[in-house]
mmCIF file of C-alpha atoms and ligand atoms in Angstrom:
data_model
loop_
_atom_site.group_PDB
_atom_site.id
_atom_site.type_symbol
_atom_site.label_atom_id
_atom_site.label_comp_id
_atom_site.label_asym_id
_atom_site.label_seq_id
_atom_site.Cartn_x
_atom_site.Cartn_y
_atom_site.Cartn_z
ATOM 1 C CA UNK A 1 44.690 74.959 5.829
ATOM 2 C CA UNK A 2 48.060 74.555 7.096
ATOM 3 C CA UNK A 3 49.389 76.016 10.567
ATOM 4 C CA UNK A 4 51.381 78.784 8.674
ATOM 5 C CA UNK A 5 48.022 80.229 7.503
ATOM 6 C CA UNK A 6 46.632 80.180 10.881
ATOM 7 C CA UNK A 7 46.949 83.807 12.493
ATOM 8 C CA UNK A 8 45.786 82.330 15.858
ATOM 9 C CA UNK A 9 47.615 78.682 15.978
ATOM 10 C CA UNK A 10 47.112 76.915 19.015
ATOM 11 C CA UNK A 11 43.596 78.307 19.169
ATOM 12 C CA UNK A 12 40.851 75.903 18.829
ATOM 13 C CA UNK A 13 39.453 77.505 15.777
ATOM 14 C CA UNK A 14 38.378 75.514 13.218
ATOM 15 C CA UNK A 15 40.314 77.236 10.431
ATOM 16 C CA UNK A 16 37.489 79.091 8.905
ATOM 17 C CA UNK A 17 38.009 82.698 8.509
ATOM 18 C CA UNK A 18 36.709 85.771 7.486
ATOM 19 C CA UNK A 19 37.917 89.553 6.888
ATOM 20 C CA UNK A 20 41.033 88.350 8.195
ATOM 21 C CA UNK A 21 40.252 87.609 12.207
ATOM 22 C CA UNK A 22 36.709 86.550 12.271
ATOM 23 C CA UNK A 23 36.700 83.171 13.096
ATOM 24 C CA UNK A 24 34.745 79.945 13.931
ATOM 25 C CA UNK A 25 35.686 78.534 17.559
ATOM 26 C CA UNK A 26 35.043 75.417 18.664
ATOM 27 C CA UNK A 27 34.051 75.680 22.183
ATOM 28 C CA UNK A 28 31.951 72.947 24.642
ATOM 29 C CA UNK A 29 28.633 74.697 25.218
ATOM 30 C CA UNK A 30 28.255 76.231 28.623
ATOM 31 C CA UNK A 31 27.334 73.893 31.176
ATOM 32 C CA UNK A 32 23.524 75.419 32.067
ATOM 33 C CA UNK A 33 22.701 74.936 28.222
ATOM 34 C CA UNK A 34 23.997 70.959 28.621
ATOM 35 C CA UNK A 35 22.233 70.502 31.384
ATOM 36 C CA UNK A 36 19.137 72.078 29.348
ATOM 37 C CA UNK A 37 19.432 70.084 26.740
ATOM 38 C CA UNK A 38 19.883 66.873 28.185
ATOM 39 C CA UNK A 39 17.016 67.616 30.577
ATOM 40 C CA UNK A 40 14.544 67.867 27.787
ATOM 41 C CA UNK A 41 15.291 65.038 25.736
ATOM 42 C CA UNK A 42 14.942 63.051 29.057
ATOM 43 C CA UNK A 43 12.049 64.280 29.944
ATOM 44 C CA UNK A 44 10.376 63.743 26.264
ATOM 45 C CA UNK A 45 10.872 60.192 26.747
ATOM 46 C CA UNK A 46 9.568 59.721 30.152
ATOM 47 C CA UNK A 47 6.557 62.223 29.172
ATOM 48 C CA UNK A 48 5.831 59.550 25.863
ATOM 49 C CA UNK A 49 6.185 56.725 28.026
ATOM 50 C CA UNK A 50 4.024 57.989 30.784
ATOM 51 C CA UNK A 51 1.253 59.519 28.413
ATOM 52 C CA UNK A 52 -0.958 58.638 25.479
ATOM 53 C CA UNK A 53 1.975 59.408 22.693
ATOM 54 C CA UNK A 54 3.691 58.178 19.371
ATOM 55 C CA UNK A 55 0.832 56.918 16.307
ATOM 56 C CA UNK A 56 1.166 53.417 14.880
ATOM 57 C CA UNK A 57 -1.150 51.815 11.961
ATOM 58 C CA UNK A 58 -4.445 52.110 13.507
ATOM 59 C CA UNK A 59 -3.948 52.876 17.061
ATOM 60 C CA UNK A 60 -1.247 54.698 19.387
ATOM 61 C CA UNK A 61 0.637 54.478 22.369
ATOM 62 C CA UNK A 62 -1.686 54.538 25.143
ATOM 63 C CA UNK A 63 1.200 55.311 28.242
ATOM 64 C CA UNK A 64 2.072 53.057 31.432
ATOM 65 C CA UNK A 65 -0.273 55.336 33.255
ATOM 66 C CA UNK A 66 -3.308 54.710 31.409
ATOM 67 C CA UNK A 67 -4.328 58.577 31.642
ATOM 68 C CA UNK A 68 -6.925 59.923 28.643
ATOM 69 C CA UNK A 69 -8.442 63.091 28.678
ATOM 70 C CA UNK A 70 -12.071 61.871 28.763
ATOM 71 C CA UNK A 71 -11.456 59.430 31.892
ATOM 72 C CA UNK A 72 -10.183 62.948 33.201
ATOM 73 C CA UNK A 73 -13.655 64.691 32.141
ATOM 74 C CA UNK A 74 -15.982 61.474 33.010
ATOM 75 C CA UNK A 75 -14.373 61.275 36.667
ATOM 76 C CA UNK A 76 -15.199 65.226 36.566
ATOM 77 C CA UNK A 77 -18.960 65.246 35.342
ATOM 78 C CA UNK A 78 -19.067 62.242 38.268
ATOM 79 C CA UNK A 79 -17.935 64.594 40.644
ATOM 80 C CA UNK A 80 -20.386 66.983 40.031
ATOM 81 C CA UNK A 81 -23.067 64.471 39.562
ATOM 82 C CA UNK A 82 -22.524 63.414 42.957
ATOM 83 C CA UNK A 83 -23.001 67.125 44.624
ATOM 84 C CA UNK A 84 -26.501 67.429 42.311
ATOM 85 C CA UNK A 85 -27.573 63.884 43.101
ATOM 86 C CA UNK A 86 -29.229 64.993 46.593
ATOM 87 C CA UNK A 87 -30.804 67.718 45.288
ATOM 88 C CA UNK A 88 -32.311 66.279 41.624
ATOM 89 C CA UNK A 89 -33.877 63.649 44.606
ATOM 90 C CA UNK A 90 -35.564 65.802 46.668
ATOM 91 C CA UNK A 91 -36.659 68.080 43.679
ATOM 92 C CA UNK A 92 -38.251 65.304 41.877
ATOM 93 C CA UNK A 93 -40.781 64.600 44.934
ATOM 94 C CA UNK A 94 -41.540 68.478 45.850
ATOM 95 C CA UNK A 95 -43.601 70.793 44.271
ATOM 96 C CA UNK A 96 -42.717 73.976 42.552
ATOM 97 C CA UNK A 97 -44.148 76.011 45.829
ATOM 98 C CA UNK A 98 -42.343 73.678 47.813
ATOM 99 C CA UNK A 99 -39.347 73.798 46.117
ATOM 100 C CA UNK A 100 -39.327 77.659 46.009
ATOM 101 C CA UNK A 101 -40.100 78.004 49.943
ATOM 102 C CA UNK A 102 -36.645 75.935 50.642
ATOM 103 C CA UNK A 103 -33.729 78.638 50.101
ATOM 104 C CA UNK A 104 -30.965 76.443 49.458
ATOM 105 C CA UNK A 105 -33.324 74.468 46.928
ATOM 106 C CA UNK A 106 -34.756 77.454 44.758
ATOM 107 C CA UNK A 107 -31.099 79.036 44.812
ATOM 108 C CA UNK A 108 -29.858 75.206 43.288
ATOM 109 C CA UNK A 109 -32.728 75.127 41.138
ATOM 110 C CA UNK A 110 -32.943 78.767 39.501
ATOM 111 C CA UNK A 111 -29.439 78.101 37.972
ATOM 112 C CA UNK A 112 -30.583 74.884 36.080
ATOM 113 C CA UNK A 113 -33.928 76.940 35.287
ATOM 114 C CA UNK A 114 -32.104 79.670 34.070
ATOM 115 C CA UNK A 115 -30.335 77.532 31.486
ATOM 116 C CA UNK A 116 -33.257 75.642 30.567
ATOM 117 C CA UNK A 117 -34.838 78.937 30.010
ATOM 118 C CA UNK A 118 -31.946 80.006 27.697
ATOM 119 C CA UNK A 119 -32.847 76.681 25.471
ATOM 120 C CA UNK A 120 -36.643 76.595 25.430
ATOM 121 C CA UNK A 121 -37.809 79.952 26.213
ATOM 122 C CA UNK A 122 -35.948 83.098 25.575
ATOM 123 C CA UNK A 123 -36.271 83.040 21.807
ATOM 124 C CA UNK A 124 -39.988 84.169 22.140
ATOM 125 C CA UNK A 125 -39.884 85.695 25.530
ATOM 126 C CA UNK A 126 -36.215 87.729 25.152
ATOM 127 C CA UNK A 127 -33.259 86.532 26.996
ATOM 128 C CA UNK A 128 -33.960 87.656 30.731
ATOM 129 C CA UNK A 129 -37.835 87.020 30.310
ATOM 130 C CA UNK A 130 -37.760 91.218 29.477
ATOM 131 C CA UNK A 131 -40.769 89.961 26.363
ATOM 132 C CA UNK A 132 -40.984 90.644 22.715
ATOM 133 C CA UNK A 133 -43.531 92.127 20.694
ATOM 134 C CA UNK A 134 -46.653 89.680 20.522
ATOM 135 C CA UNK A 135 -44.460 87.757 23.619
ATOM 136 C CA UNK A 136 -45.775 88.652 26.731
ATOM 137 C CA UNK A 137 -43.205 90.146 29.836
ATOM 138 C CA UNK A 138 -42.262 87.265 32.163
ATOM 139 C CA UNK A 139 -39.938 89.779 34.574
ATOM 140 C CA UNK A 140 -42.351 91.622 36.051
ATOM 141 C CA UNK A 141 -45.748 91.095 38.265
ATOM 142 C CA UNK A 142 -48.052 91.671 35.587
ATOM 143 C CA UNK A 143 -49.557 88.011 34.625
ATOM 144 C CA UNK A 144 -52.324 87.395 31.905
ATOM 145 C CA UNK A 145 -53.160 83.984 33.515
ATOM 146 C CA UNK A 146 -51.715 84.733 37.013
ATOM 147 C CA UNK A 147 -48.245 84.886 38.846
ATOM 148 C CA UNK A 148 -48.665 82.401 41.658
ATOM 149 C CA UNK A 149 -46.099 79.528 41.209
ATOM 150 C CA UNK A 150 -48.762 76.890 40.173
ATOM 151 C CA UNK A 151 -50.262 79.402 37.746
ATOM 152 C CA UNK A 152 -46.914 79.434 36.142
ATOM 153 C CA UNK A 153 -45.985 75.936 36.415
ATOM 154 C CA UNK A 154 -49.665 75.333 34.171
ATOM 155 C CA UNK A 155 -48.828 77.463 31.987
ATOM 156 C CA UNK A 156 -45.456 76.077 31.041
ATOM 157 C CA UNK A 157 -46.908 71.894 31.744
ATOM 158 C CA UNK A 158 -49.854 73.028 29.444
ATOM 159 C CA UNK A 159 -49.818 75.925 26.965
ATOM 160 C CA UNK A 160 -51.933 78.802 26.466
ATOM 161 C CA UNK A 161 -54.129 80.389 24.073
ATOM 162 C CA UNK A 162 -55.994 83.334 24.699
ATOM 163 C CA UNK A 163 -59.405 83.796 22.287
ATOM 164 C CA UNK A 164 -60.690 87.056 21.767
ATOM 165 C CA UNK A 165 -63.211 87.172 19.520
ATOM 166 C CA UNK A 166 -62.866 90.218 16.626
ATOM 167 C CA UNK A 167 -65.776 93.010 16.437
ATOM 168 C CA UNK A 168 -65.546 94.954 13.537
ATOM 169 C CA UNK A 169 -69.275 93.065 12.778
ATOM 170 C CA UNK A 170 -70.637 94.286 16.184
ATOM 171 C CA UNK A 171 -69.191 98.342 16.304
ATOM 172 C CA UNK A 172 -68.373 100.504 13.792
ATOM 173 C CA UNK A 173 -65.303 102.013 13.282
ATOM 174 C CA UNK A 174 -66.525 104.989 15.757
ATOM 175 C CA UNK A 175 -67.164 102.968 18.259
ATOM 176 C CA UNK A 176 -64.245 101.473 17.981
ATOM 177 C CA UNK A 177 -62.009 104.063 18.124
ATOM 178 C CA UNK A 178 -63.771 105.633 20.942
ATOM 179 C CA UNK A 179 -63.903 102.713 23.275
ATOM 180 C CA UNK A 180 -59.990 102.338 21.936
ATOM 181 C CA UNK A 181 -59.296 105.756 23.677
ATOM 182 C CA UNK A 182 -61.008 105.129 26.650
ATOM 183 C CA UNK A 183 -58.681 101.672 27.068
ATOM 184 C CA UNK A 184 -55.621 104.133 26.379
ATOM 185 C CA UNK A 185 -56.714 106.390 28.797
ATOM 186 C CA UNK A 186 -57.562 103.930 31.674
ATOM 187 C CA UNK A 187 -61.321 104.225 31.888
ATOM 188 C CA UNK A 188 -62.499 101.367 29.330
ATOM 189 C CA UNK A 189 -65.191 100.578 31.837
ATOM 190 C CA UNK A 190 -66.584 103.764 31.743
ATOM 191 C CA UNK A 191 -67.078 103.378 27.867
ATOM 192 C CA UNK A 192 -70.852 102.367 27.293
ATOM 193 C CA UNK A 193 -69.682 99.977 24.292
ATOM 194 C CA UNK A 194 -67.740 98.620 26.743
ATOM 195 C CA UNK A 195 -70.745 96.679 28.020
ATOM 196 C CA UNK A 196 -72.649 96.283 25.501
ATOM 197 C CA UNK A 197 -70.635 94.792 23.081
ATOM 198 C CA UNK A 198 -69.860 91.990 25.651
ATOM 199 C CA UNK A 199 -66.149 93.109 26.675
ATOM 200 C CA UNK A 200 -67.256 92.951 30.075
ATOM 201 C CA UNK A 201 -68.137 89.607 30.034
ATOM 202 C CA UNK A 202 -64.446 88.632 29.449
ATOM 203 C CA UNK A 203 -62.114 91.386 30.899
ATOM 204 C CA UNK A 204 -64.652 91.907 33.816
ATOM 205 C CA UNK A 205 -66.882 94.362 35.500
ATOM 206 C CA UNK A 206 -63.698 96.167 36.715
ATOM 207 C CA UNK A 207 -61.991 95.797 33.302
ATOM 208 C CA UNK A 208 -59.350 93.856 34.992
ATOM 209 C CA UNK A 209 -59.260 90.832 33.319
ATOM 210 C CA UNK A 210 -60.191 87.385 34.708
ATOM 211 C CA UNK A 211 -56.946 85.677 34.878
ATOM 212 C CA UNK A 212 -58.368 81.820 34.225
ATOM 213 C CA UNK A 213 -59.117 82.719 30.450
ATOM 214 C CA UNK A 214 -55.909 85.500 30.197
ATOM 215 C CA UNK A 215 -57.944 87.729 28.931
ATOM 216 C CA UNK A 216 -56.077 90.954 29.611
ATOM 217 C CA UNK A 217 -56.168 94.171 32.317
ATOM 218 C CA UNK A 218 -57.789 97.024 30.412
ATOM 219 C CA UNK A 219 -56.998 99.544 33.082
ATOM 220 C CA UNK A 220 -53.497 99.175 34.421
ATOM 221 C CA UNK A 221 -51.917 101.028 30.837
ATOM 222 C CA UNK A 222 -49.433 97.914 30.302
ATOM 223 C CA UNK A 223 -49.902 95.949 27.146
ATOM 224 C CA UNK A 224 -49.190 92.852 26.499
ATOM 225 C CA UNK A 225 -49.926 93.544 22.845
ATOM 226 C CA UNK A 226 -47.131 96.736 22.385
ATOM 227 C CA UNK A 227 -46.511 98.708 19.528
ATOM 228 C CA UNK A 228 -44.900 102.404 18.553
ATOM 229 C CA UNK A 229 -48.360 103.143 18.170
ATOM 230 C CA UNK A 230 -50.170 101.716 21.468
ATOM 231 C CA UNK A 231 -53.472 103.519 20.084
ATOM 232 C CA UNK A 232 -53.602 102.134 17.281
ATOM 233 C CA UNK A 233 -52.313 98.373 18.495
ATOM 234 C CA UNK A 234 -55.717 98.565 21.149
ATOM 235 C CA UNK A 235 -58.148 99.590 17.652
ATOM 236 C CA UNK A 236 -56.329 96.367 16.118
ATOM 237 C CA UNK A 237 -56.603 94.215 18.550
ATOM 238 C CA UNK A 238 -60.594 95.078 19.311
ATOM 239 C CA UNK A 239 -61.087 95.035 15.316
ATOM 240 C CA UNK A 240 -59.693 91.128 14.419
ATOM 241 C CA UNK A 241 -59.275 89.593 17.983
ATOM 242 C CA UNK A 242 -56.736 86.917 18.948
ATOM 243 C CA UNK A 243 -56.299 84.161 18.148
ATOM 244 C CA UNK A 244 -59.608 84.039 16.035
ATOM 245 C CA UNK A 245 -59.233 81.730 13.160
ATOM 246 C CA UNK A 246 -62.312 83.510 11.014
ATOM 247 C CA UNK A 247 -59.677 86.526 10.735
ATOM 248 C CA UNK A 248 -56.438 86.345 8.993
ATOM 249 C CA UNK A 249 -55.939 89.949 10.330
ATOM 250 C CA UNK A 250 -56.586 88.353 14.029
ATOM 251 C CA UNK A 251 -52.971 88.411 16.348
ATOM 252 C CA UNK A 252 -51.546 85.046 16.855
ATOM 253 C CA UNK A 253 -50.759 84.486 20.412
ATOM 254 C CA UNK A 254 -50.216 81.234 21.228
ATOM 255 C CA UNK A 255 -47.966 79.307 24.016
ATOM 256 C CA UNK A 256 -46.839 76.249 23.135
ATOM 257 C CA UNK A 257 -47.027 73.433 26.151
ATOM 258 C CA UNK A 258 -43.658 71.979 27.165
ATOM 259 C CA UNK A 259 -45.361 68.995 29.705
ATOM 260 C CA UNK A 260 -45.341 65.635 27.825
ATOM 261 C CA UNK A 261 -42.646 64.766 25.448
ATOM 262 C CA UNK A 262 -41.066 67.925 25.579
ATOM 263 C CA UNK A 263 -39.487 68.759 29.105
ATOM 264 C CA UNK A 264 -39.703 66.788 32.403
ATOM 265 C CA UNK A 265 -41.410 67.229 34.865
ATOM 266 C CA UNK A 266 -38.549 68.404 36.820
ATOM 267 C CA UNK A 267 -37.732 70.661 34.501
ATOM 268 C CA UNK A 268 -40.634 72.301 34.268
ATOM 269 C CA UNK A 269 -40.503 72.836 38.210
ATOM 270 C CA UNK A 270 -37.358 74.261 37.989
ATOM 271 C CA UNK A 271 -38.400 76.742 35.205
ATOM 272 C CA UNK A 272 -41.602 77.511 37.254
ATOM 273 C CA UNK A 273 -39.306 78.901 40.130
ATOM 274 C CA UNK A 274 -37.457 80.865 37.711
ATOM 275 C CA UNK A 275 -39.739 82.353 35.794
ATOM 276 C CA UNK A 276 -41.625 83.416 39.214
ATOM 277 C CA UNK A 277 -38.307 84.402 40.742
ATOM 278 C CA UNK A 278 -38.124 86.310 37.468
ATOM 279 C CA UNK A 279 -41.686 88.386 38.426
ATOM 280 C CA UNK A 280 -42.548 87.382 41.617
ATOM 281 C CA UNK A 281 -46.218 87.047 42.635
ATOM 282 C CA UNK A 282 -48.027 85.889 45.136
HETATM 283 C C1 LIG B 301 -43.203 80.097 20.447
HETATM 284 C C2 LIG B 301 -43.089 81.171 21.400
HETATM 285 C C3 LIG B 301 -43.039 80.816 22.877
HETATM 286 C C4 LIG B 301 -42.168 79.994 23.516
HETATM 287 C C5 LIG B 301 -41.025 79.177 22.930
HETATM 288 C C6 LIG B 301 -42.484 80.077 24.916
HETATM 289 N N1 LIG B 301 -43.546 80.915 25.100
HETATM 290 FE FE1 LIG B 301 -44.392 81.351 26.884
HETATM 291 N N2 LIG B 301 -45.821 82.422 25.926
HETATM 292 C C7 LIG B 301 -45.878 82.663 24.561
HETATM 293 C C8 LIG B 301 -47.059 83.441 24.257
HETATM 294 C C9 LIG B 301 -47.473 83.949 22.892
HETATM 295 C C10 LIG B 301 -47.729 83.639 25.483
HETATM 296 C C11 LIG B 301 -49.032 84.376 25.702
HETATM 297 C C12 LIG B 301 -50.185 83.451 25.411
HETATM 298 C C13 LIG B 301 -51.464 84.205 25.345
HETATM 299 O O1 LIG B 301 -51.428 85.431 25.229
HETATM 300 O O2 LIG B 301 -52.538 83.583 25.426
HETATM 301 C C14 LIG B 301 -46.912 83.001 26.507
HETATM 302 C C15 LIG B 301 -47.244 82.980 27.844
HETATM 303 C C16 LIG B 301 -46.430 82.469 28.849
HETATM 304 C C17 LIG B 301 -46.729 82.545 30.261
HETATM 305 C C18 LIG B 301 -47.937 83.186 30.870
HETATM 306 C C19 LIG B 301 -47.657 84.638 31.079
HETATM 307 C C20 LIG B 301 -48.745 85.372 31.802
HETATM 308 O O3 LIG B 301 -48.709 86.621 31.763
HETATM 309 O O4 LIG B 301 -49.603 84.754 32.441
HETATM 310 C C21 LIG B 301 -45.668 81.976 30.921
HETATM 311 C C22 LIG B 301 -45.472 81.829 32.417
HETATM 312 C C23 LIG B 301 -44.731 81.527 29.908
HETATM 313 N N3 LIG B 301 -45.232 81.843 28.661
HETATM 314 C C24 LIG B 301 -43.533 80.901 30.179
HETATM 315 C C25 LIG B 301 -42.752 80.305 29.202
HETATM 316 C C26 LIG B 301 -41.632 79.458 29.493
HETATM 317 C C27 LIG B 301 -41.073 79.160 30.869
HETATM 318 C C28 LIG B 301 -41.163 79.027 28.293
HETATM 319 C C29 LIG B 301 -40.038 78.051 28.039
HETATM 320 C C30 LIG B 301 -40.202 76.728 28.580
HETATM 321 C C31 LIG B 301 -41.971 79.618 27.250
HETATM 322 N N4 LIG B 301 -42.934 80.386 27.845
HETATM 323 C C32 LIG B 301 -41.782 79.416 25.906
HETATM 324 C C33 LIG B 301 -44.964 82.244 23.622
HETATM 325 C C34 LIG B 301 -43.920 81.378 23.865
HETATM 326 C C1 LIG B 302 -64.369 85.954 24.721
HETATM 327 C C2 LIG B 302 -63.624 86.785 25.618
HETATM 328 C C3 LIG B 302 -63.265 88.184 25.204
HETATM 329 C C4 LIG B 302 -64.099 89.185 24.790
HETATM 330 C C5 LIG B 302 -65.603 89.131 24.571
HETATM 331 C C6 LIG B 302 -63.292 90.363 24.619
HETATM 332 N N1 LIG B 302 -61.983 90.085 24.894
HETATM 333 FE FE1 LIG B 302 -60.428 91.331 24.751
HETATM 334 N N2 LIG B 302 -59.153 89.858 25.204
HETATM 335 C C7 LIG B 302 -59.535 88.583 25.564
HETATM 336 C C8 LIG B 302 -58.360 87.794 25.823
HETATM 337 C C9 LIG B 302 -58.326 86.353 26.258
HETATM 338 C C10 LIG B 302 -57.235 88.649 25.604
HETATM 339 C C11 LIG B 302 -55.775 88.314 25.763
HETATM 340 C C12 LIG B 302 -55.385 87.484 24.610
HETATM 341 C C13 LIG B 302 -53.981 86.969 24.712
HETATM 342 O O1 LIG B 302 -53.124 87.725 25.177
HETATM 343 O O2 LIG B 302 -53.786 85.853 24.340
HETATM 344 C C14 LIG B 302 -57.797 89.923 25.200
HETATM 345 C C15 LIG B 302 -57.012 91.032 24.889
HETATM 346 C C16 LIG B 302 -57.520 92.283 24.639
HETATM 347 C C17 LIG B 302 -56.721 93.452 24.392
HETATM 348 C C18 LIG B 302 -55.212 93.517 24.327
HETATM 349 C C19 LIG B 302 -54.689 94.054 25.641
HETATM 350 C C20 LIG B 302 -53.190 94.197 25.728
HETATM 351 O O3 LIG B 302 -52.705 94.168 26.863
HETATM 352 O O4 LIG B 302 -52.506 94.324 24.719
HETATM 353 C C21 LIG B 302 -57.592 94.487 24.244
HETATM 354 C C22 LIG B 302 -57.230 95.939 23.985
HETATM 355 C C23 LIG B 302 -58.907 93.966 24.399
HETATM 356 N N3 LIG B 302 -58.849 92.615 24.635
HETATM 357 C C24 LIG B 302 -60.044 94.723 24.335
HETATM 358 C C25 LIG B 302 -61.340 94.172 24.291
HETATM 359 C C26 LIG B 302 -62.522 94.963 24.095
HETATM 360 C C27 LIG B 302 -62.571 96.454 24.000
HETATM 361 C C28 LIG B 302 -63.566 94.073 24.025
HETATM 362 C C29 LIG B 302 -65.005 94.375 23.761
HETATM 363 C C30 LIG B 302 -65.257 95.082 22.556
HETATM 364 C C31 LIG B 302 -63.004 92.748 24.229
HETATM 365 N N4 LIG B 302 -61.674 92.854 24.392
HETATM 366 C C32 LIG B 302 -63.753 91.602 24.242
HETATM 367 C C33 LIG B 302 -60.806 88.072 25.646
HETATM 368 C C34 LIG B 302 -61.947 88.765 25.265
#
């Protein structure tokens, strides 16, 4: 385009124009953007010469510092290995009672329990110990085989597995259902089949249960077999038994031991404080 064409000579346009006075200039940036720009392009080549950066064949850049990301998180998981190291000591030579008389130590230990718990235990026993149907209530003071922190730590090192035997053979179904509503409405012992079908022998003169076989409290109205139908659940449950292999009709109950192989002993201290933290007991 010659000069003559040019509405605007003398401007630095570049000559292109449209609808007669648009035009293309062809200014220097403003200085702020410069300095932006050259800025970054610095700083991408220290940042790629510093860090772990550009990919070649079969390896990459590692950086003059020598930074990676799992130095970062090993020199982290040290750091917190080194505040739990005291305590994982001293836990490993206490007992659960002793471990849950020391404040500072139960408080350290019922966070680890609580995830172990999460892991092992809370698919059968529900996620805050609150119990399932057929899986007994861990969160409150009501214990089948007792609530004192060495109950609790045996029954986690070693399993349990209560046996009732069934007695549909021994009463008829009148008997049954009448000694079923006595259970219901707190007065089993006052049932005569009570005795002498032999349920005393096993949930005791009181009807309270005798805590070294689990066999269940008859007369404080909670179940550790529930159901919609809690009348219904006790007729079962004195029908088939638990746990009684000549019955297919028998309820399975059965808690699985975690000592051995499966969990620590450490572990199984820690969920022992827990799980009594959980209830309490004595
Ligand atoms: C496969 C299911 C299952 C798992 C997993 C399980 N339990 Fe149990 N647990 C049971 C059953 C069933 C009983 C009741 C046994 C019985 O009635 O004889 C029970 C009983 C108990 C008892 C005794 C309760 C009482 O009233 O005396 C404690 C304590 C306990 N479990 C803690 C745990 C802990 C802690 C874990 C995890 C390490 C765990 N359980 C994992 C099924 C399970
Ligand atoms: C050999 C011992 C034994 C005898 C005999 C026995 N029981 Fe049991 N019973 C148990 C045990 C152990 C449990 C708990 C089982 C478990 O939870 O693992 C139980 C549980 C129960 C339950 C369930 C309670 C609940 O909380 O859900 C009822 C109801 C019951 N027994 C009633 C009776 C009656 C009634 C008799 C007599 C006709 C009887 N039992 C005889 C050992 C016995």
């Amino acid at each position: 385009m010659s000069d003559e064409e040019n509405k605007f000579p003398g401007e630095n346009n570049t000559g292109h124009f449209w609808d007669d006075d648009l035009r293309e200039l062809d200014n220097e940036p403003p200085t702020w953007w410069t300095i932006g720009f050259h800025a970054s392009w610095i700083f991408v080549i220290v940042y790629t010469l510093l860090y772990p950066s550009w990919p070649m064949i079969d390896t990459h850049f590692k950086g003059l510092l020598g930074w990676t990301s799992i130095a970062e998180y090993k020199e982290d998981l040290k750091s917190i290995e080194s505040v739990r190291a005291p305590y994982e000591n001293k836990i490993k030579d206490m007992s659960a009672a002793d471990i849950l008389a020391d404040d500072n130590l139960s408080k350290y230990v019922t966070a680890s329990g609580k995830v172990l718990f999460g892991d092992n235990c809370s698919a059968c026993h529900g996620a805050g110990g609150q119990g399932n149907v057929g899986f007994p209530v861990l969160a409150d003071d009501d214990w089948l085989y007792g609530g004192t922190i060495t109950d609790i730590e045996t029954s986690i090192n070693v399993g349990r597995q209560g046996i009732m035997p069934g007695h549909a053979a021994m009463l008829d179904d009148e008997k049954i259902d009448a000694l079923s509503t006595s259970i219901f409405e707190g007065k089993a012992v006052e049932n005569a089949s009570y005795t002498e079908a032999g349920c005393i022998g096993c949930h005791g003169a009181d009807g309270k249960g005798l805590s070294f076989m689990g066999s269940a409290n008859l007369v404080d109205g909670i179940y550790r077999f529930t159901a919609a139908d809690q009348l219904s659940s006790i007729k079962h449950t004195i029908k088939y038994g638990v746990n009684n292999p000549a019955d297919s009709q028998s309820r399975i109950a059965v808690m699985p031991a975690f000592g051995g192989a499966k969990l620590s002993d450490t572990e199984i201290k820690k969920l022992a404080v827990y799980v009594h933290k959980l209830g309490g007991g004595q």
